[in-house]
Structure formats: structure tokens, C-alpha cells
Coordinates of C-alpha atoms in Angstrom, one line a residue:
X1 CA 0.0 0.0 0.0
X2 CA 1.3 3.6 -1.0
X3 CA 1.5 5.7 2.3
X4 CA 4.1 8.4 1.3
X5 CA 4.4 9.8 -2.6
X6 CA 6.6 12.7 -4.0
X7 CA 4.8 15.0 -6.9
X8 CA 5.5 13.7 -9.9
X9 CA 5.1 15.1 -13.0
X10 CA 1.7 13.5 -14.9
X11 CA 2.0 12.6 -18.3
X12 CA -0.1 14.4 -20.8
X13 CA -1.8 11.7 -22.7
X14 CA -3.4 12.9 -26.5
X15 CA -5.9 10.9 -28.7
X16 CA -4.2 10.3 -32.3
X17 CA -6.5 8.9 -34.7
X18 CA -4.5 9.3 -37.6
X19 CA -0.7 9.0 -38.0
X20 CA -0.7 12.8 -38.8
X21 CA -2.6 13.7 -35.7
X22 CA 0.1 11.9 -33.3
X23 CA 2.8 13.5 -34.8
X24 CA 1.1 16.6 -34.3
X25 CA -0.1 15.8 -30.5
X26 CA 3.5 15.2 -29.9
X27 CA 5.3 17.9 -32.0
X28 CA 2.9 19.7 -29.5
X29 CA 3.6 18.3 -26.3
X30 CA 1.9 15.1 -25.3
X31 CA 4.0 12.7 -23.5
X32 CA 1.8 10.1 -24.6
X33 CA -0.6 9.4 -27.0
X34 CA -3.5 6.7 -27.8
X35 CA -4.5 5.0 -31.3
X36 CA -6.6 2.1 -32.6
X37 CA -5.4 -1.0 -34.3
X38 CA -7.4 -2.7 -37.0
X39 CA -9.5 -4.6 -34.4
X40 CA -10.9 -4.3 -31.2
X41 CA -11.9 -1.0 -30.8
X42 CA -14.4 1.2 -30.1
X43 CA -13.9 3.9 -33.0
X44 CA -14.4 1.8 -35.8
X45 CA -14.7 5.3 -38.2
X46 CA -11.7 6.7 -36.6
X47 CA -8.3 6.1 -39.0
X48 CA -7.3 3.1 -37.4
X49 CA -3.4 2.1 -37.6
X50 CA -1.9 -0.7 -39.6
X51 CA 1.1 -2.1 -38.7
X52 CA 3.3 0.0 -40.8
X53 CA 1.8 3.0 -39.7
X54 CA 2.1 1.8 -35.8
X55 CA 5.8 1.3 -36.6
X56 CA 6.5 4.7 -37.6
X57 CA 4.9 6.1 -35.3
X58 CA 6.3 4.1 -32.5
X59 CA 9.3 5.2 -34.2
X60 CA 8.3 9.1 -34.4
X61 CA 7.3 9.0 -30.4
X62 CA 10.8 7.3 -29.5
X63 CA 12.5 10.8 -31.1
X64 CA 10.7 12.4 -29.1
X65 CA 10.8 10.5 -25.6
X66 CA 6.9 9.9 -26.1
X67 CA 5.0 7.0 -25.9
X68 CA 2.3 4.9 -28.0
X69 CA -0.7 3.1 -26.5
X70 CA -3.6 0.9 -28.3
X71 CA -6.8 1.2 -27.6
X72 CA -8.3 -2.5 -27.6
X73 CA -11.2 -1.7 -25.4
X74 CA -14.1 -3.5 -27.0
X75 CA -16.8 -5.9 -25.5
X76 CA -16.1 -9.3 -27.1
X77 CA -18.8 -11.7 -28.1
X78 CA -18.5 -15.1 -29.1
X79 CA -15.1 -15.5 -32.0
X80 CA -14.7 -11.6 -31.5
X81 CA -11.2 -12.6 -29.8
X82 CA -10.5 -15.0 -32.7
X83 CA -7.1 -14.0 -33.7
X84 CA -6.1 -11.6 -30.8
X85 CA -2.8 -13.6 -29.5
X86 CA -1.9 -12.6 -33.0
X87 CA -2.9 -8.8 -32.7
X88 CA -1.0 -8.5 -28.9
X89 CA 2.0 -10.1 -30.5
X90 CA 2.3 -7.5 -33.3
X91 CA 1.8 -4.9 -30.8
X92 CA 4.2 -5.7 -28.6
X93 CA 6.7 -6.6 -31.3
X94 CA 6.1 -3.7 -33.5
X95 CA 7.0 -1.5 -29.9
X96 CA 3.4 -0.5 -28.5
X97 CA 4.2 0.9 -25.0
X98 CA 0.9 -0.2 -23.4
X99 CA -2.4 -1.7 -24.8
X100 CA -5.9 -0.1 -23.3
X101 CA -8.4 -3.4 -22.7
X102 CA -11.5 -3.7 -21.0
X103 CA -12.4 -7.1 -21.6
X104 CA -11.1 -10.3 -19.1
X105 CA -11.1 -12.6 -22.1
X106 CA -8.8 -10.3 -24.0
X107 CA -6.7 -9.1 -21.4
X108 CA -6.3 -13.0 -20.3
X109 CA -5.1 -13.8 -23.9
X110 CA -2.6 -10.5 -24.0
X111 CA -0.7 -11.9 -20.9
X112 CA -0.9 -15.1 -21.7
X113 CA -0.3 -14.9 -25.3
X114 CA 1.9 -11.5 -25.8
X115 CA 4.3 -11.6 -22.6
X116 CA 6.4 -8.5 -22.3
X117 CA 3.5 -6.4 -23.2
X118 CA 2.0 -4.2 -20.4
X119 CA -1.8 -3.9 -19.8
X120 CA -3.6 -0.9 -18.9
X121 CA -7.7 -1.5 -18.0
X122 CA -10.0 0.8 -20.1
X123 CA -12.1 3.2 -18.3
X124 CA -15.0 0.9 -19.8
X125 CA -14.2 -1.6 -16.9
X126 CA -15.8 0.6 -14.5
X127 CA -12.9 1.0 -11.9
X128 CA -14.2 2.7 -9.0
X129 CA -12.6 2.3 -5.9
X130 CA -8.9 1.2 -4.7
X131 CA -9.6 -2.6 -4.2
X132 CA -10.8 -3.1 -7.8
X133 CA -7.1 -1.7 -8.9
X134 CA -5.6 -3.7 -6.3
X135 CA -7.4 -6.9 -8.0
X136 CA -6.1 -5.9 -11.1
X137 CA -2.6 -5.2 -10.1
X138 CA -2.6 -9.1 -8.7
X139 CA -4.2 -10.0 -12.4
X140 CA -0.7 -8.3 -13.7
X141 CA -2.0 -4.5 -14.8
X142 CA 0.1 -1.8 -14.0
X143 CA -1.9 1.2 -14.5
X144 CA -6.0 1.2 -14.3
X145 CA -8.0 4.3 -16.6
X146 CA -10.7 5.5 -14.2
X147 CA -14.2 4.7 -14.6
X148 CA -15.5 8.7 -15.7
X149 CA -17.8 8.8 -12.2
X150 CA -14.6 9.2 -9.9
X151 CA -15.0 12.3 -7.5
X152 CA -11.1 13.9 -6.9
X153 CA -12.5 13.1 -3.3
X154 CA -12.5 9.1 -4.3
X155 CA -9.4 9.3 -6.5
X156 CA -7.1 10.9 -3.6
X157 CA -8.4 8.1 -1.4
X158 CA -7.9 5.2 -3.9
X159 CA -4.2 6.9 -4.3
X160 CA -3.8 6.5 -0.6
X161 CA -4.3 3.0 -0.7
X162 CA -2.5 1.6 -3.6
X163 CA 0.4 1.9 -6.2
X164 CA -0.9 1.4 -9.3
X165 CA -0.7 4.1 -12.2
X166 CA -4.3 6.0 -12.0
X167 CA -5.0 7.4 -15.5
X168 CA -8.0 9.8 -15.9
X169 CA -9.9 11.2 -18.1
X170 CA -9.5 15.6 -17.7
X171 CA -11.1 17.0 -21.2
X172 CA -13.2 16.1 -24.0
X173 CA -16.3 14.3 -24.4
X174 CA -18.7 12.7 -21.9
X175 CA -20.5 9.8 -22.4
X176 CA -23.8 10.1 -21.1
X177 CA -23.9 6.7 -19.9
X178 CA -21.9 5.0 -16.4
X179 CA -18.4 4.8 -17.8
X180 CA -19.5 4.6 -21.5
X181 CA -21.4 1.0 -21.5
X182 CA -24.3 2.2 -23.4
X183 CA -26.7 0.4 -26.1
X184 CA -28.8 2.9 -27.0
X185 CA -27.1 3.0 -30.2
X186 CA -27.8 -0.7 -30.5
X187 CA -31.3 0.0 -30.2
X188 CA -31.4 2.5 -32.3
X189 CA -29.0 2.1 -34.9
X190 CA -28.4 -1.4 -34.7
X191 CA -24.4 -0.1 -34.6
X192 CA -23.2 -2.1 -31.2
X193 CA -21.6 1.0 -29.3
X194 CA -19.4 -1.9 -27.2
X195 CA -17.9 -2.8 -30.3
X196 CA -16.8 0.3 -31.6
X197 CA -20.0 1.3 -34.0
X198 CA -21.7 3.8 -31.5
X199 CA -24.0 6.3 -33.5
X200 CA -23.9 8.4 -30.2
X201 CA -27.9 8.5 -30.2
X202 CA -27.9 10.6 -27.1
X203 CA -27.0 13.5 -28.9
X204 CA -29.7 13.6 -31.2
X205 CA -32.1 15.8 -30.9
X206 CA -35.5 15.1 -29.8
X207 CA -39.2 16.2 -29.5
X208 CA -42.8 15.4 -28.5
X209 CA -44.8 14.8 -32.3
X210 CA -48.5 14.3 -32.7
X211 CA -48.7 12.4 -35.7
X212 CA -52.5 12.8 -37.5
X213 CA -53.0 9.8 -40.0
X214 CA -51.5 10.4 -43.4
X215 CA -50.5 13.9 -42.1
X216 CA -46.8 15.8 -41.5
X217 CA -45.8 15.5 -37.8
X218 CA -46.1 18.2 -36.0
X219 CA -44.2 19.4 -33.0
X220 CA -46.6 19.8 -29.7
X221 CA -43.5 21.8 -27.8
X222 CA -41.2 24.2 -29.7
X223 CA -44.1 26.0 -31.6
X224 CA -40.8 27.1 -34.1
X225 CA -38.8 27.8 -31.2
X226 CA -35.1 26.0 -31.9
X227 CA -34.2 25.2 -28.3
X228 CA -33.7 21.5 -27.5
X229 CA -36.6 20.6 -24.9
X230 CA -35.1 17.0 -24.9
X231 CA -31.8 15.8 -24.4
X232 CA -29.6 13.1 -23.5
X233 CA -26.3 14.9 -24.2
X234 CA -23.7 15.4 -21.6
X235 CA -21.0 19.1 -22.1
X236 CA -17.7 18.2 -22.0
X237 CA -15.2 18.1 -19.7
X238 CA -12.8 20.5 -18.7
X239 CA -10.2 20.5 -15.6
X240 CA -7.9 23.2 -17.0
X241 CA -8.7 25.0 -13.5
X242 CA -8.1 22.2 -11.5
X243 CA -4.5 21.4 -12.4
X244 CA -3.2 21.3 -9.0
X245 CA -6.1 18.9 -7.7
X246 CA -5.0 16.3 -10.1
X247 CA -1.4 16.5 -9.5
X248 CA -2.0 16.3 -5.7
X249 CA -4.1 14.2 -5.8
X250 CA -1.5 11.1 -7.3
X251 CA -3.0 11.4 -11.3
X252 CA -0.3 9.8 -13.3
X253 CA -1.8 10.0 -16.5
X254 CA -3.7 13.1 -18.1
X255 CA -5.9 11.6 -21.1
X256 CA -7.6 14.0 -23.5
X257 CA -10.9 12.3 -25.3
X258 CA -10.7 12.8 -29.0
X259 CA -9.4 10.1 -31.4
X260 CA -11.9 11.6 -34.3
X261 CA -11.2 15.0 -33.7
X262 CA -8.9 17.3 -36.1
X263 CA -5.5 18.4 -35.4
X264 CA -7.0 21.8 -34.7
X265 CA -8.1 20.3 -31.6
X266 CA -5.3 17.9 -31.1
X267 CA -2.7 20.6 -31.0
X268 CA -4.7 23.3 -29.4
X269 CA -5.8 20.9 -26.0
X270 CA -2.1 19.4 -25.9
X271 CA -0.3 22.5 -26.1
X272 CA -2.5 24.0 -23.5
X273 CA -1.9 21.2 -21.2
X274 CA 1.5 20.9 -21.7
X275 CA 1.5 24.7 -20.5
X276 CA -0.2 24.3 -17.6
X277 CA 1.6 20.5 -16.2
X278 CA 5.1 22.4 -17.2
X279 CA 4.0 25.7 -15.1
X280 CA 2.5 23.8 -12.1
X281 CA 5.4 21.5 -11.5
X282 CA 8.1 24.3 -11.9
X283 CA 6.5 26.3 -9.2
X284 CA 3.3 24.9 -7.4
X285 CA 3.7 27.3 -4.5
X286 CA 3.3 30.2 -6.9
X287 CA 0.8 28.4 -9.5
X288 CA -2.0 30.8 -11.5
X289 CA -4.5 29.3 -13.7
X290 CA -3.4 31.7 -17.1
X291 CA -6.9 32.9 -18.7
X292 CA -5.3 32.7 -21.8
X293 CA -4.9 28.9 -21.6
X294 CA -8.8 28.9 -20.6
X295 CA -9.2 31.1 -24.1
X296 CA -7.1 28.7 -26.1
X297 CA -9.4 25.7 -25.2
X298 CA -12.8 27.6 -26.0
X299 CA -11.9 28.0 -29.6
X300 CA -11.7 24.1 -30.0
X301 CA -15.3 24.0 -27.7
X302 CA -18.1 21.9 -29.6
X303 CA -19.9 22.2 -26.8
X304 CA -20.1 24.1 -23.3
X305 CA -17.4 22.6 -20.6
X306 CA -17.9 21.2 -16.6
X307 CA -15.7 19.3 -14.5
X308 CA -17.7 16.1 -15.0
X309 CA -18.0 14.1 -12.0
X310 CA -14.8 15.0 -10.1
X311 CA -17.0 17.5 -7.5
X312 CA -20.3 16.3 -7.6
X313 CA -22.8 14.7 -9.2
X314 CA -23.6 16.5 -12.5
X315 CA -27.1 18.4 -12.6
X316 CA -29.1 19.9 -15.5
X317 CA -27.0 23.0 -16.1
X318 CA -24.6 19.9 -17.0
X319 CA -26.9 18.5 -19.7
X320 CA -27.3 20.1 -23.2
X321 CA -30.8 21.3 -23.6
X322 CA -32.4 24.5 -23.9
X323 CA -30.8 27.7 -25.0
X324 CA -27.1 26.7 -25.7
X325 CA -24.5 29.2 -25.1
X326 CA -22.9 31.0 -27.9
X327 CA -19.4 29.7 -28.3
X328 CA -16.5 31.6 -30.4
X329 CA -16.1 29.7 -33.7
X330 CA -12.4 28.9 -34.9
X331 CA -11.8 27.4 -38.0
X332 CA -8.1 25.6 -39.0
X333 CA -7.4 27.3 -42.2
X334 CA -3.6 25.7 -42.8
X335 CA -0.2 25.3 -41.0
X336 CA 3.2 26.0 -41.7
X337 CA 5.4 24.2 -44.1
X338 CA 8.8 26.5 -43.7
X339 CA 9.9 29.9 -43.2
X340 CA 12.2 32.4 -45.0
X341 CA 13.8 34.2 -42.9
X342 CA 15.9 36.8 -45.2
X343 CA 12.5 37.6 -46.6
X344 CA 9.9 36.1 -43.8
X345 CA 8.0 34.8 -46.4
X346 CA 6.1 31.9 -45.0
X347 CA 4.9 28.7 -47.2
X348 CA 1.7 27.6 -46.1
X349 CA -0.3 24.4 -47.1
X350 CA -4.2 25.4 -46.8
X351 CA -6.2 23.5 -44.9
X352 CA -10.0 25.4 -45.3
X353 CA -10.4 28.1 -47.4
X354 CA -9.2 32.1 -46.6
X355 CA -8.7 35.0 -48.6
X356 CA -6.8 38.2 -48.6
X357 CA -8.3 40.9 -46.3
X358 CA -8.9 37.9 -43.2
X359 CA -7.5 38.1 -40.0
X360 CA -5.6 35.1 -39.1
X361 CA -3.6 33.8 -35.9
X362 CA -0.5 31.6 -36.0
X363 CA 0.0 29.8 -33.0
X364 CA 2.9 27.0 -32.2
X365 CA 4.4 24.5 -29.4
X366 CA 5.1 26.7 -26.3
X367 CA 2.5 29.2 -26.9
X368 CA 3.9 31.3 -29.7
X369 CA 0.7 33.4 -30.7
X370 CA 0.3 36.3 -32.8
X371 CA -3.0 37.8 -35.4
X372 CA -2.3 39.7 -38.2
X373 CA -4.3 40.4 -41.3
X374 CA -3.8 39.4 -44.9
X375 CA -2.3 41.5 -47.2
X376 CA -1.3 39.6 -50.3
X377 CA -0.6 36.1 -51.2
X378 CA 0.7 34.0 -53.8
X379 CA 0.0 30.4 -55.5
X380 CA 2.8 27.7 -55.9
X381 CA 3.5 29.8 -59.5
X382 CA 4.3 32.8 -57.4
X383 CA 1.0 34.4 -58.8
X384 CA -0.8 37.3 -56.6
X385 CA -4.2 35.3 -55.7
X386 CA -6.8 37.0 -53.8
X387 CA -8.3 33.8 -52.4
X388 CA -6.9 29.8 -51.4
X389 CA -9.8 27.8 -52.1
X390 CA -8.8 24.6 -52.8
X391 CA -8.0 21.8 -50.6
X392 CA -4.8 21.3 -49.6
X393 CA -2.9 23.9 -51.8
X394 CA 0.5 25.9 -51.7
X395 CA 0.6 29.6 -51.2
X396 CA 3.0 31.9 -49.3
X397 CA 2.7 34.6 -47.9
X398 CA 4.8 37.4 -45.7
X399 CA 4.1 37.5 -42.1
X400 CA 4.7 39.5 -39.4
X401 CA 6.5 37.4 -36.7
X402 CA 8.9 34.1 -36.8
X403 CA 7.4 30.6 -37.5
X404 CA 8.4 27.4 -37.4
X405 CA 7.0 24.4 -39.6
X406 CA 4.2 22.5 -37.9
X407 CA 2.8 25.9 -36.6
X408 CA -1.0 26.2 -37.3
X409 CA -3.1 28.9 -38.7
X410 CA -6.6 29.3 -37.8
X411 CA -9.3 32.3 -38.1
X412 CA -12.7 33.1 -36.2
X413 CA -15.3 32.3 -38.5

């Protein structure tokens, strides 16, 4: 049993659901980032890894003293786990620091089948309280994710009681249901949300009809208003305020929901928490919250942010329904391919269309940020074009302050 424990510095843990997107998690400061393998898991539509791409990224995070984990968190049913002695082995031969399971059957195969490589549980096992991570440190896991209905009161005494690695989740998404075992999509969709089809049918939006025979339904609530008077849909989280708790509190692992998100949001939430770990750990005594981190992470928002479950139950002003609040609109317009710095002429490979006249802000690893406005730009023929419509295309431009490739560019729509 742990007793005594230093601070130590948390790992900041970023989804990657694409090869592009954990390059660009760790180019902007993740220690750590998590994928999907061909099987197993539960983002069937995310860009799932082959082997070859797991390699090179194993090999990218390596360069950069960052490590790769595999989400294999499904719910098997019968011959689902047909084949996953196979899948563990690759893993762990192709360098996979960890693999996320939630499932005994699988995670009994992975240490019997793929010795050598470690087993973290999913926070779809529902781990809840320090003798359920005791029982699967004897079961040979060495760090458990938190079931999503942890209070910070509950995790500081379930680190006072044992030494297994406590990963948690501390921004993005909520599922609406107890640590995301839900089959409302099932019902619904007939997509099985435990095996990685989820239609996420709690955040449709629903109503009361009256439906006349052979007549258009008719809505007997909103009477043309647009406010939702039904809803299933959880905010997301966000503990950017609560940094110290979850370093005090024995937190070894930081994880950031997102796998299907865009690198917009992969960069913006890593940097940010990068910022803030970095800031508390130099200097806890003296530690300030910085707005502008809490600015950064509202222009990724999709939806209004809470702190979840970590002080207190959630209530309705937790729930998405109603009159939403208005949130600022960012949209990633391109990033940075290189810099000139004789003639700080920047070459830029669009990413969503903008034209001369906008006003754009580049921003970079370490919080390098700075708006300017566009004055002229050229096409890949060095030809004055007043607009960059098309996917993906070459222009340059001259900007007012250094930047370095991989920088993003992004404007408030």
C-alpha cells in the first residue's frame, strides 16, 4: 500500500487517430498518445493504424521520448477474440508501449499470449474504488483508466491505498452513460456502441410529435422555437482549473478524449496542457491558472465545458438542452510548411479556405501566438491570388513574426 508519494510530473496523454494527428499531439507536447489498431476497438470510423503506420509512429514518439498506446477496449462476443494472440504479439513486437483493454477474455489472452507487453484497463471496466485496482494489479496491470464517475475526493483516497498508475480522463467528451457502457445505439441504430459502431444517439435531438394519420408530424413543444426541450447529451469536460487537484491528488496520467477530432483540436488541448503540467510543476507554491490557456481551449469547444463528475454529481446545467451558449467559432485554415527568414516569407499548405483581407492567428508548441491580417498572397506559380480555395494547396505569404513548420493557422469564423 502507498503511504508516502513525492509530486510527480503527470504525463499528458493525447488521442491520435490518424498518423498525422500523433505526430502533431507530440510535436505539440503530449508525453503520450493513444490509437486504434485494425480490431478491437471502439472507433471503428476513426483512421485506425496498420502495422506499418504503428511502426512509424512508435518510431516518431521514440525521437521524441513519447510514448504509443492501443486502444483495444471493445466488448467481445463469441469468435470476437479469434485471432487476438496474433494482434497482442504484433503490438508488442512492432513497440506498442501499453495496450488499453476492458475485456477479461482479452486481457487474459494479452498476458498469456503477448508476454512483455503491459496492460492498462479501459475506463470501460468501471474502476471505481482502490480494491478493484488492487485486484487488477494481482491480475498483472500496472496502471487502471478511471471509470469517468470518480470524484477527486474518491481518487485521492484510492491513491492513498495503492500503487498502481491511476490514469484519468481531464477534457473532452462525456458519455452520457456510467463509464461509457451504453446500447442505446444498439437499439437505435443497430451499430453495437461496445464494439466500436456507437451512433452516439444521445445527442440527437428530440421532441414530442403528434402524428395525424396520413398527415406531416407536428411538434406539440417548440411551436418554431429551436431550443432542444429533450436531451440526453452530456457538455464536456474540462479541468484546466483544477491542475493542482489532479497532480495532488497522485494522477499519473492526463488523457484527453478525442481520437476523431482534427488536429486543430489535437494541438490546441495538448499544447495547453502541456503549459499548464510544465507551469505547475516548476513552481506549485506560486501556480496561476493563465486565462489565456482557458481562451485557447474555447476556440476548439463543440460544446459548453464542466468538470464532469470529479465535485459532484452532474445536474441539469450539465446537460445540453435549452438555450445553448454562444461559443467563439475557430476554424483551422492551414499550417506551416517552412519559413524564410531573409524575406519572412512563410509557405503555407491550406487546410480550409481564406482569402486576402482575413484576419488570421498563427500559434505553435510553447504558446507562440500572434494575429495579423492578410495583405497579399501568392500560388505555388508565385501568382498574386486573392483567395486559397482549394484543398490542400500551396501559397506563401509574408508574415509579421517568426514561425516554425508545424505551426497552425486558424481564423474566427
Amino acid at each position: 500500500m502507498a503511504t508516502t508519494r513525492k509530486l510527480k510530473r503527470p504525463e499528458v496523454l493525447a488521442p491520435a487517430g490518424t498518423l498525422e494527428k500523433l505526430k502533431v499531439a507530440i510535436h505539440y507536447g503530449a508525453d503520450a498518445v493513444y490509437i486504434g489498431g485494425n480490431a478491437y476497438g471502439l472507433r471503428s470510423r476513426a483512421g485506425n493504424f496498420t502495422y506499418e503506420q504503428m511502426a512509424e509512429g512508435v518510431a516518431f514518439a521514440k525521437e521524441h521520448n513519447a510514448k504509443v498506446y492501443v486502444a483495444a477496449n471493445m466488448v467481445t462476443h463469441e469468435g470476437n477474440q479469434e485471432g487476438a494472440g496474433e494482434f497482442f504479439r504484433e503490438l508488442r513486437d512492432v513497440g506498442i508501449s501499453a495496450v488499453i483493454v476492458s475485456d477479461p477474455a482479452l486481457i487474459e489472452i494479452c498476458i498469456t499470449e503477448a508476454p512483455g507487453l503491459p496492460v492498462h484497463l479501459s475506463t470501460q471496466a468501471s474502476a471505481t474504488n482502490y480494491e478493484t485496482l488492487e485486484f487488477w494489479k494481482n491480475e498483472g496491470l500496472e496502471r487502471v483508466v478511471l471509470g469517468r464517475e470518480v470524484s477527486m475526493e474518491e481518487v485521492a483516497e484510492i491513491r492513498r491505498n495503492t500503487d498502481v498508475e491511476i490514469e484519468a480522463f481531464i477534457h473532452g467528451a462525456m458519455c452520457i452513460s456510467y463509464s461509457g457502457r451504453c446500447t442505446l445505439s444498439n437499439h437505435m441504430s443497430m451499430r453495437d456502441a461496445n464494439r466500436g459502431g456507437c451512433s452516439q444517439s444521445c445527442r440527437w435531438k428530440y421532441d414530442l410529435y403528434d402524428l395525424p394519420f396520413g398527415e406531416e408530424r407536428r411538434s406539440l413543444t417548440k411551436n418554431g422555437e429551436v431550443a432542444e426541450e429533450f436531451s440526453m447529451s452530456a457538455v464536456d469536460m474540462s479541468m484546466i482549473e483544477h491542475i493542482p487537484d489532479i497532480i495532488e491528488n497522485g494522477i499519473d496520467s492526463l488523457k484527453i478524449e478525442g481520437r476523431m477530432k482534427s488536429i486543430h483540436y489535437v494541438s490546441t488541448v495538448s499544447n495547453v496542457y502541456k503549459a499548464a503540467v510544465d507551469s505547475y510543476m516548476a513552481d506549485p507554491e506560486n501556480y496561476v491558472c493563465k486565462q489565456e490557456w482557458i481562451d485557447e481551449l474555447w476556440k476548439v469547444a463543440q460544446r459548453e465545458l464542466a468538470t464532469g463528475f470529479y465535485y459532484g454529481t452532474p445536474t441539469e446545467n450539465e446537460q445540453l438542452f435549452g438555450a445553448r451558449r454562444k461559443i467563439p467559432e475557430y476554424k483551422f485554415i492551414g499550417e506551416v510548411l517552412s519559413y524564410d527568414e531573409a524575406t519572412k516569407i512563410a509557405t503555407i499548405r491550406q487546410r480550409n479556405a481564406f482569402e486576402v483581407g482575413d484576419e488570421i492567428e498563427f500559434y505553435g508548441p510553447g504558446f507562440h501566438h500572434f494575429e495579423q491580417k492578410i495583405e497579399v498572397m501568392y500560388n505555388e506559380d508565385n501568382e498574386s491570388i486573392d483567395r486559397a480555395p482549394n484543398a490542400m494547396m500551396i501559397v506563401t505569404m509574408p508574415v509579421n513574426e517568426k514561425v516554425e513548420p508545424g505551426d497552425m493557422i486558424r481564423k474566427r469564423k
